[in-house]
Coordinates of C-alpha atoms in Angstrom, one line a residue:
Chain A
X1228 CA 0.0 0.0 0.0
X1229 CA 2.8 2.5 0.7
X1230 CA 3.9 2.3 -3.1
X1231 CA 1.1 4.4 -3.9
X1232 CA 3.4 7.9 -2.1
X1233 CA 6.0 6.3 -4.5
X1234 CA 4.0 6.8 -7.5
X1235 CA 2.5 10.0 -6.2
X1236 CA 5.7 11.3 -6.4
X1237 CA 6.9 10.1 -9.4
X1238 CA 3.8 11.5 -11.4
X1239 CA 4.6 14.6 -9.4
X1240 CA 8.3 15.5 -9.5
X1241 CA 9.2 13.3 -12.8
X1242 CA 6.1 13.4 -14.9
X1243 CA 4.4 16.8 -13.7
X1244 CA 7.5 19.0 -13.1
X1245 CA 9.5 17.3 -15.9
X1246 CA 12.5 17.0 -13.5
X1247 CA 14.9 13.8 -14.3
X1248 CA 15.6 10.9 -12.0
X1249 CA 19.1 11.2 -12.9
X1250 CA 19.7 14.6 -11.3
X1251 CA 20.4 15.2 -7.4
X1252 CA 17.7 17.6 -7.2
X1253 CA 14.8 15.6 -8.8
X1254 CA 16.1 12.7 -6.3
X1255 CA 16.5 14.8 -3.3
X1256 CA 12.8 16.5 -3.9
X1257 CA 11.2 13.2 -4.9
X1258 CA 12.5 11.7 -1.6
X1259 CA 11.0 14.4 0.1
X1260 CA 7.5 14.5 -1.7
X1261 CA 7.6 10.6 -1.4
X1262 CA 8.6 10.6 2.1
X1263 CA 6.2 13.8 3.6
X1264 CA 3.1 12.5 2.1
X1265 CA 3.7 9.1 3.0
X1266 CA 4.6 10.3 7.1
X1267 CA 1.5 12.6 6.8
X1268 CA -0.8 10.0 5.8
X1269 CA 0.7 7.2 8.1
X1270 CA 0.8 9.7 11.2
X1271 CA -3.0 10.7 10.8
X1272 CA -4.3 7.5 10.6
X1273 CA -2.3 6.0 13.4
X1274 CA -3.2 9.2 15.7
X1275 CA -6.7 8.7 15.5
X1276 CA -6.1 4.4 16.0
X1277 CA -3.8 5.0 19.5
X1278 CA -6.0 7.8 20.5
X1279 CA -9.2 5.5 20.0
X1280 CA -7.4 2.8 21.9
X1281 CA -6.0 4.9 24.7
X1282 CA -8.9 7.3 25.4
X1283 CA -9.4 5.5 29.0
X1284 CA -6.0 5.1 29.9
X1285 CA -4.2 7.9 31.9
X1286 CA -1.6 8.8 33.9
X1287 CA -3.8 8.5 37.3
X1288 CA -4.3 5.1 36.6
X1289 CA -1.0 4.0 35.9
X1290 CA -0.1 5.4 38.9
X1291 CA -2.6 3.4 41.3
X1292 CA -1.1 0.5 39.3
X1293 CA 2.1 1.0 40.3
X1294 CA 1.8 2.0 43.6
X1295 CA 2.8 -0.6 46.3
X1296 CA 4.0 -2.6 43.2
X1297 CA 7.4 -4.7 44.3
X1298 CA 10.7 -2.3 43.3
X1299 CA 11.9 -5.0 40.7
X1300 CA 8.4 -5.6 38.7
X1301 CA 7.9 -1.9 39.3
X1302 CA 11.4 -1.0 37.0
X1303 CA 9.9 -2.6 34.2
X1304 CA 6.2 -2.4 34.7
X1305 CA 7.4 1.7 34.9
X1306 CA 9.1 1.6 32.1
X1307 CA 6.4 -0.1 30.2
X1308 CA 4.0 2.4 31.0
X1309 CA 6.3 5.1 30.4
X1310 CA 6.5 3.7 26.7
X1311 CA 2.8 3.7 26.1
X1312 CA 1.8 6.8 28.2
X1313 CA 2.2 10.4 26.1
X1314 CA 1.8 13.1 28.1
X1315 CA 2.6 16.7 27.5
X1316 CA 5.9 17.7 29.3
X1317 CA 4.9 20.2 30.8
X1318 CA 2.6 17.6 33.1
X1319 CA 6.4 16.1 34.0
X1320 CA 6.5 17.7 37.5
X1321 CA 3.2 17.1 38.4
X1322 CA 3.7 13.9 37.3
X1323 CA 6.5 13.0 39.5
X1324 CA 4.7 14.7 42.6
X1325 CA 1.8 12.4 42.0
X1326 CA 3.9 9.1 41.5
X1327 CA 6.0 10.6 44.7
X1328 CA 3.2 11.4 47.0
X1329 CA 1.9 7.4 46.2
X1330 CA 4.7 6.1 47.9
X1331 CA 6.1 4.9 45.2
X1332 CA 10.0 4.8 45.1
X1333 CA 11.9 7.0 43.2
X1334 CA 13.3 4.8 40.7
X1335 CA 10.2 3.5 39.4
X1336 CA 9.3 6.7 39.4
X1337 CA 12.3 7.9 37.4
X1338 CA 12.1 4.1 34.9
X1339 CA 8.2 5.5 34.0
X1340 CA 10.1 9.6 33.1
X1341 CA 13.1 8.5 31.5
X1342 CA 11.1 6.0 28.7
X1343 CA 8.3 8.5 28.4
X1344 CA 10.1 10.8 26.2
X1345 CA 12.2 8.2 24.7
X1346 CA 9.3 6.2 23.2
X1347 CA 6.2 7.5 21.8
X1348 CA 3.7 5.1 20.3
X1349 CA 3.5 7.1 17.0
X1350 CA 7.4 7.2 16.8
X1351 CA 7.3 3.2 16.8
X1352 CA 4.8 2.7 14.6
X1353 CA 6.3 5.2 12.1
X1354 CA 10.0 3.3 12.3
X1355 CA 8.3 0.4 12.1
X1356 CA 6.1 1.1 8.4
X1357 CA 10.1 3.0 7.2
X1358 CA 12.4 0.8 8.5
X1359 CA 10.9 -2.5 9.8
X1360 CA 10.7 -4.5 12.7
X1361 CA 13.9 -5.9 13.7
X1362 CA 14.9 -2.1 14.7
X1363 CA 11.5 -1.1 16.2
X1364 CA 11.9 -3.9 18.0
X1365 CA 15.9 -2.7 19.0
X1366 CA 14.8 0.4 19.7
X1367 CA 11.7 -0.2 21.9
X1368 CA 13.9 -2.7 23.7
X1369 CA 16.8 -0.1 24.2
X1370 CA 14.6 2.6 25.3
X1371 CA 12.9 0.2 28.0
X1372 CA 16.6 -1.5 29.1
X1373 CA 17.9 2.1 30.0
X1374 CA 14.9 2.9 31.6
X1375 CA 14.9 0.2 33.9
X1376 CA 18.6 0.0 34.6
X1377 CA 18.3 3.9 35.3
X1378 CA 15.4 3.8 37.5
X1379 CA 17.3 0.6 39.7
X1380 CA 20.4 2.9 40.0
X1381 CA 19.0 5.9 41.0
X1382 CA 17.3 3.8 43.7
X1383 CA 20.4 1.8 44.7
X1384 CA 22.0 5.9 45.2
X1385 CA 19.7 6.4 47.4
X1386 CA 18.8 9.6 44.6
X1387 CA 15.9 10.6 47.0
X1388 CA 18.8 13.0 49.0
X1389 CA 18.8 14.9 46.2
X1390 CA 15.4 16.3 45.7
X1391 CA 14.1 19.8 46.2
X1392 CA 12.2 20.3 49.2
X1393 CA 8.9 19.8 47.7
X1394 CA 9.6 16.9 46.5
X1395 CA 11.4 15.7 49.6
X1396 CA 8.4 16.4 51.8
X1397 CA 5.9 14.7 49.4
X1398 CA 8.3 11.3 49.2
X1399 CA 8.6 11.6 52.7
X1400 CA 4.7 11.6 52.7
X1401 CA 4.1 9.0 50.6
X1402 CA 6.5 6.2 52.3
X1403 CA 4.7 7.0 55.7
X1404 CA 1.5 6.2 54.4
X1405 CA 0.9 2.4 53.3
X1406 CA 1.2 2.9 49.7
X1407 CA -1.5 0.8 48.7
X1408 CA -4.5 2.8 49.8
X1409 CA -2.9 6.5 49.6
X1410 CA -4.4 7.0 45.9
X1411 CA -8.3 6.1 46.4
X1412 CA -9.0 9.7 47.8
X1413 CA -7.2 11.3 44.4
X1414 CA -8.3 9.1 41.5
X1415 CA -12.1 10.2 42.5
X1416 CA -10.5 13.0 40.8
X1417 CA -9.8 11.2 37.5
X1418 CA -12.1 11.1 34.3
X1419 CA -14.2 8.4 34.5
X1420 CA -12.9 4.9 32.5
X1421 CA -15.9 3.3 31.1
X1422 CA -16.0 6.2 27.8
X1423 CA -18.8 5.6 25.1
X1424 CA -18.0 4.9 21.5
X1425 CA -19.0 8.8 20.6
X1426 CA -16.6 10.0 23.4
X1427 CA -13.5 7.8 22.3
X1428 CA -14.0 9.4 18.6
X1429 CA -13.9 12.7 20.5
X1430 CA -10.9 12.2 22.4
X1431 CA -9.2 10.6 19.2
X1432 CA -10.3 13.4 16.7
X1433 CA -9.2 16.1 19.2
X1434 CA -5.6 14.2 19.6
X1435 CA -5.1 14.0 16.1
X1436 CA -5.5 17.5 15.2
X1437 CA -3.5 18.7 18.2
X1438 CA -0.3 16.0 17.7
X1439 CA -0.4 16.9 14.0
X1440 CA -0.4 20.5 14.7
X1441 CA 2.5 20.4 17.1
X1442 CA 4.9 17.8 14.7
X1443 CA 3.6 18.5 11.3
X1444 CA 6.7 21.2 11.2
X1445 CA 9.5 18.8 12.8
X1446 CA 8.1 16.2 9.8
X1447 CA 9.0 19.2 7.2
X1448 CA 12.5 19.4 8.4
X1449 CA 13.3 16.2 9.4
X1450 CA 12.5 14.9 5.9
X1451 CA 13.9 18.1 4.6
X1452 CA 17.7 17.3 6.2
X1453 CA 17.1 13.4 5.1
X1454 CA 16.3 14.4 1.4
X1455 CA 19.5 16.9 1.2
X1456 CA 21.5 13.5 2.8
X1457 CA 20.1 11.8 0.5
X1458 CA 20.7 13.9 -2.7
X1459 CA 23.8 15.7 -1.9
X1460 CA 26.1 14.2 0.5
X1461 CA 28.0 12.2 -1.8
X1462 CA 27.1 9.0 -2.3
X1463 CA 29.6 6.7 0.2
X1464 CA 31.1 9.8 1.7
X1465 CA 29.7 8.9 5.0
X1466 CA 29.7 5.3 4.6
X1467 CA 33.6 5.6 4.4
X1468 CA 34.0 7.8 7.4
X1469 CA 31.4 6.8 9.9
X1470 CA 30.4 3.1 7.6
X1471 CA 33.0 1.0 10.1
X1472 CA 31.4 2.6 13.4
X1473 CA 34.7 3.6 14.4
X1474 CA 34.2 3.7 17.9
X1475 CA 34.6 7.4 18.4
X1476 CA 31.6 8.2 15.9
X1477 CA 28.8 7.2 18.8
X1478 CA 29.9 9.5 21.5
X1479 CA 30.0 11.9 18.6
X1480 CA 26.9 10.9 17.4
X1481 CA 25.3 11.7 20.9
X1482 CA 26.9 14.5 21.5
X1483 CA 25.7 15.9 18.6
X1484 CA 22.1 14.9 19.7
X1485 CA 21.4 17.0 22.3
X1486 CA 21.4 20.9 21.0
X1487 CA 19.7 19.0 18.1
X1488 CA 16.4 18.3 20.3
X1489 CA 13.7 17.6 18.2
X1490 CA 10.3 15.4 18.1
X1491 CA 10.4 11.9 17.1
X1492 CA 8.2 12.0 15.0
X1493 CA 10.6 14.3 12.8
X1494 CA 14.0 12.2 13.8
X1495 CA 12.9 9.2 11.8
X1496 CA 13.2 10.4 8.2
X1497 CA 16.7 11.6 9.4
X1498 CA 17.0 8.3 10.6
X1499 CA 16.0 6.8 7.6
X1500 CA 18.1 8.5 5.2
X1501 CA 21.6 7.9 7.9
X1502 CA 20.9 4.2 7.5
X1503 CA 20.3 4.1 3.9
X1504 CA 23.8 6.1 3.3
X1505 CA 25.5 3.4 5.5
X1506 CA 25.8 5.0 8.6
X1507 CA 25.8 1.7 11.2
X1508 CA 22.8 1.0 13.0
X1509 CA 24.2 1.7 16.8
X1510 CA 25.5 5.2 16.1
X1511 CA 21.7 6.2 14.3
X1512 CA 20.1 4.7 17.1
X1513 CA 22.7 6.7 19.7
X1514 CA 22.3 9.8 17.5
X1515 CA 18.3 9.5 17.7
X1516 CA 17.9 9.0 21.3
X1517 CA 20.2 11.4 22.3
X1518 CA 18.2 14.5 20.1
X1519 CA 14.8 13.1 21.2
X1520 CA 15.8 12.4 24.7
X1521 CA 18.1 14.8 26.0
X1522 CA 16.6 18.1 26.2
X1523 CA 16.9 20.9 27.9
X1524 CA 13.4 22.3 28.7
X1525 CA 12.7 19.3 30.2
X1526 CA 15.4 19.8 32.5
X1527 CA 15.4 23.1 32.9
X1528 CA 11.6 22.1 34.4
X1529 CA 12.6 19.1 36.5
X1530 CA 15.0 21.5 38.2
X1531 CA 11.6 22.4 39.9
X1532 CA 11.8 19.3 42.1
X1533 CA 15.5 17.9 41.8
X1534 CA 18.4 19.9 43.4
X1535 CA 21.7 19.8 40.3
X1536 CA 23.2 16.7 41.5
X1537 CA 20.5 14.9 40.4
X1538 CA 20.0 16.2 37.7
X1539 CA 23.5 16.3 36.4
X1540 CA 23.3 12.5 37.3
X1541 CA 20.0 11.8 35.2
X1542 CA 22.0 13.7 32.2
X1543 CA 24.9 12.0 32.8
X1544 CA 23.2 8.6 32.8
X1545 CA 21.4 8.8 29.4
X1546 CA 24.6 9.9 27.7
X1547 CA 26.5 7.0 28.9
X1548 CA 23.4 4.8 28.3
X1549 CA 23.1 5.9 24.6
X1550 CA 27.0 5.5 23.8
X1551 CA 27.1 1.7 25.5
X1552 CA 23.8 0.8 23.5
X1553 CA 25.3 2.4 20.1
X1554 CA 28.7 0.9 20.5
X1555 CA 26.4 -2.7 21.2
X1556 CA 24.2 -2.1 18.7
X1557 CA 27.2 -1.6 16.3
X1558 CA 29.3 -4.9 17.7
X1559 CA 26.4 -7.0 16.6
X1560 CA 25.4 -5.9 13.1
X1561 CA 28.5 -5.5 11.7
X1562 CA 30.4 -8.5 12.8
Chain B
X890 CA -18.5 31.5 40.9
X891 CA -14.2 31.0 41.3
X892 CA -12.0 28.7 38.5
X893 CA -8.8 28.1 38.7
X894 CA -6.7 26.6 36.1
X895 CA -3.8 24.5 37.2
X896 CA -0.7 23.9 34.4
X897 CA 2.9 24.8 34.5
X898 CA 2.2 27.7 32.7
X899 CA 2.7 25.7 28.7
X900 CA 0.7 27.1 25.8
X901 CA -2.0 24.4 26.4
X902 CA -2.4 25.9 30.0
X903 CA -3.1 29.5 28.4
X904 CA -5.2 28.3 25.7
X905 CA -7.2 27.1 28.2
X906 CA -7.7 30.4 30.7
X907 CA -8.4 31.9 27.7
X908 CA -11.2 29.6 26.5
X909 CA -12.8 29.4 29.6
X910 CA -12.9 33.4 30.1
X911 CA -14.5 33.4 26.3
X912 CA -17.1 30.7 27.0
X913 CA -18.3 32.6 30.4
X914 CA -18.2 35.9 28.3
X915 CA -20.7 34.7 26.3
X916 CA -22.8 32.7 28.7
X917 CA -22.6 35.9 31.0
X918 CA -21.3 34.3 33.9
X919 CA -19.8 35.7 36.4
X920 CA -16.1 34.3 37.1
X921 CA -12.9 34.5 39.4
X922 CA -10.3 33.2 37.1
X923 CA -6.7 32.2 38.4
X924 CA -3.8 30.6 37.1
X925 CA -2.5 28.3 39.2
X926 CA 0.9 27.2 38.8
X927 CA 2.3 26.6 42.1
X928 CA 3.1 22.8 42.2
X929 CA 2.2 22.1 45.9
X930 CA -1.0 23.4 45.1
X931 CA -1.1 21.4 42.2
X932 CA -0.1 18.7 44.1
X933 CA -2.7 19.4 46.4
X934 CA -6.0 19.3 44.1
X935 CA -3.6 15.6 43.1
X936 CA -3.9 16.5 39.0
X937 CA -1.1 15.2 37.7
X938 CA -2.1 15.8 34.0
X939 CA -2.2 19.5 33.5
X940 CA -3.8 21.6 32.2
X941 CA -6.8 21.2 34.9
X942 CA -9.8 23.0 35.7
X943 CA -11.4 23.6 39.0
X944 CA -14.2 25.3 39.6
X945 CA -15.0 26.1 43.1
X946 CA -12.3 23.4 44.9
X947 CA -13.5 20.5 43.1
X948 CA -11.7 19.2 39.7
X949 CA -13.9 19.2 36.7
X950 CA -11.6 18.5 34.1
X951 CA -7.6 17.5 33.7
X952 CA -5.2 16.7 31.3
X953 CA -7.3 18.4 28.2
X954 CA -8.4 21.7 27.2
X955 CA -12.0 20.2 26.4
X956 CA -14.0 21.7 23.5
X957 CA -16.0 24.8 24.0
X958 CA -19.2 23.1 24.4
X959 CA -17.7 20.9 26.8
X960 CA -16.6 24.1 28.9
X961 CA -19.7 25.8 28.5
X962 CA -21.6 22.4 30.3
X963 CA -19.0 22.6 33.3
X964 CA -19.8 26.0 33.7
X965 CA -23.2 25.2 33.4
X966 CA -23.5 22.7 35.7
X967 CA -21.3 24.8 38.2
X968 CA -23.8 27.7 38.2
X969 CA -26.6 25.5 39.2
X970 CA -25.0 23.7 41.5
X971 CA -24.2 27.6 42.6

């Protein structure tokens, strides 16, 4: 079915504009007409379907899920949920109050932040339909391992001396009170979970228009820096300086990552185009979760509730986490 | 009657106030309207997807900005309840 954005664009750029498929510019624009429609169409239609799916689910009752869950289920189970559960950043603090305030301990906490960004449901399914399933499945996997193994660290450093007072008092709060009945008084609160048919399309028409709003732009440019990859670095240039995954090129790679942050959503294409000009697989993977991951507003905003030992910690820790996995990742498909 | 909207302060947050100020303008209802983005008071109400509303103490809505209509039922139902 995707051909179809393939003829698209060659009616478009070859047969319409009369440009030739021999030229760097008619190849570069008929990657990006090819590649934009195709992301447009893909990230509509899988908006609506998660949104339909997810309209009950929320954070409120992922945290009465979690709460007085045992600290080893709870890394994963966190991270798990932080892979499926979008929420807007700005809902990060109050997030981590909430979870904190249930009792429940800091590193589960931390597993559910850390693979929140890192995954999004519409990022997976748009790696998936461009690249396939072996490296969904890589990255999904990475993204869940280096949540986990954060969130277990943070707890082994005892990372709850670190937080801001606010913080402090609510996790002091929440481990006096037996975690499993501190969250019944709250989730009262929380929309109801039984939604009718009419109020799921609602939910998902309303997520649709306001996720494609926001990434519609990040789409533009990320296909937009893939297509110039694609038509104008020359072909092998990179392949022969980055193509053996020297392993210097993934610290490089995430390095480069984080003034670069950017959705997702628009990383992909970028991604794309890397790994079709022979770029290994573990430095694209370090490069992508380092610009998606890594960002500064977001940790400008946790500064709110961590003290700067933490925080340089948390930073830290995804850095080192994203070089091991590229350096893996690139140990294993090239040998 | 008093609403407070509870959000960091994001663009969805302000979208919101300003919604809810337009739909009450044009129900002509009378409203207190406060941004609230102190997170102990946040906390407090426990919303932990933002942006909320709250009308009088109690949480009508959270983690959306709800279409107008929606809005103009909460207030709605607020004023009776008033």
């Amino acid at each position: 079915m995707l051909i179809w954005f393939s003829v698209f664009a060659d009616w478009l750029v070859y047969d319409t504009l009369g440009l030739s498929n021999q030229t760097q510019f008619g190849q570069a624009l008929h990657f990006f007409i090819e590649d934009t429609s195709k992301i447009f169409a893909l990230l509509i239609v899988m908006i609506y379907a998660i949104g339909w799916l997810r309209a009950s689910l929320n954070v409120e009752r992922v945290r009465d899920y979690l709460s007085g869950k045992p600290k080893v289920v709870g890394y994963g189970l966190g991270a798990g949920f932080g892979a499926i559960t979008p929420f807007c950043s700005c809902s990060s603090i109050p997030v981590f109050l909430g979870f904190t305030s249930a009792g429940i301990p800091i590193g589960i906490t931390m597993a559910f932040l850390l693979t929140s960004p890192l995954i999004n449901e519409v990022a997976i399914l748009l790696l998936f339909s461009l690249l396939g399933l072996k490296i969904t499945l890589l990255y999904a996997l990475t993204g869940i391992v280096i949540g986990m193994l954060g969130g277990a660290l943070l707890d082994l450093l005892k990372a709850e001396r670190w937080l801001q007072p606010l913080a402090a008092k609510a996790y002091a709060r929440g481990q006096q009170t037996a975690p499993s009945n501190t969250t019944n008084e709250t989730s009262a609160n929380a929309p109801t979970s039984s939604l009718s048919w009419q109020q799921r399309h609602q939910f998902a028409k309303s997520e649709t228009s306001e996720i494609f709003g926001r990434v519609w732009k990040w789409v533009i440019i990320g296909v937009g820096i893939g297509a110039a990859l694609h038509g104008f670095v020359p072909a092998g240039w990179l392949q022969a300086n980055l193509g053996e995954g020297q392993w210097w090129s993934v610290p490089l790679a995430v390095l480069m990552g984080i003034p670069l942050y950017a959705n997702a959503t628009g990383v992909i294409p970028v991604l794309e185009s890397l790994l079709i000009q022979g770029v290994p697989l573990g430095t694209t993977l370090a490069f992508c979760m380092s610009t998606v991951a890594a960002s500064f507003p977001e940790f400008v905003m946790l500064k709110q509730v961590m003290q700067w030992r933490l925080l340089t910690l948390l930073f830290a820790l995804l850095l080192i986490s994203f070089t091991v996995m590229g350096w893996i990742f690139n140990l294993v498909s090239l040998t | 009657m008093k609403i407070e909207i509870l959000g960091s302060g994001c663009k969805k947050c302000t979208n919101l106030a300003a919604d809810v100020e337009q739909v009450a303008k044009h129900l002509s209802v009378d409203i207190e309207l406060e941004k609230v983005t102190d997170m102990a008071t946040i906390l407090d109400y426990g919303v932990m997807s933002t942006p909320a509303i709250v009308i009088n103490g109690i949480v009508v809505s959270s983690g959306t900005v709800p279409a107008h209509a929606e809005i103009e039922k909460l207030l709605t139902q607020a004023n009776v309840a008033n």
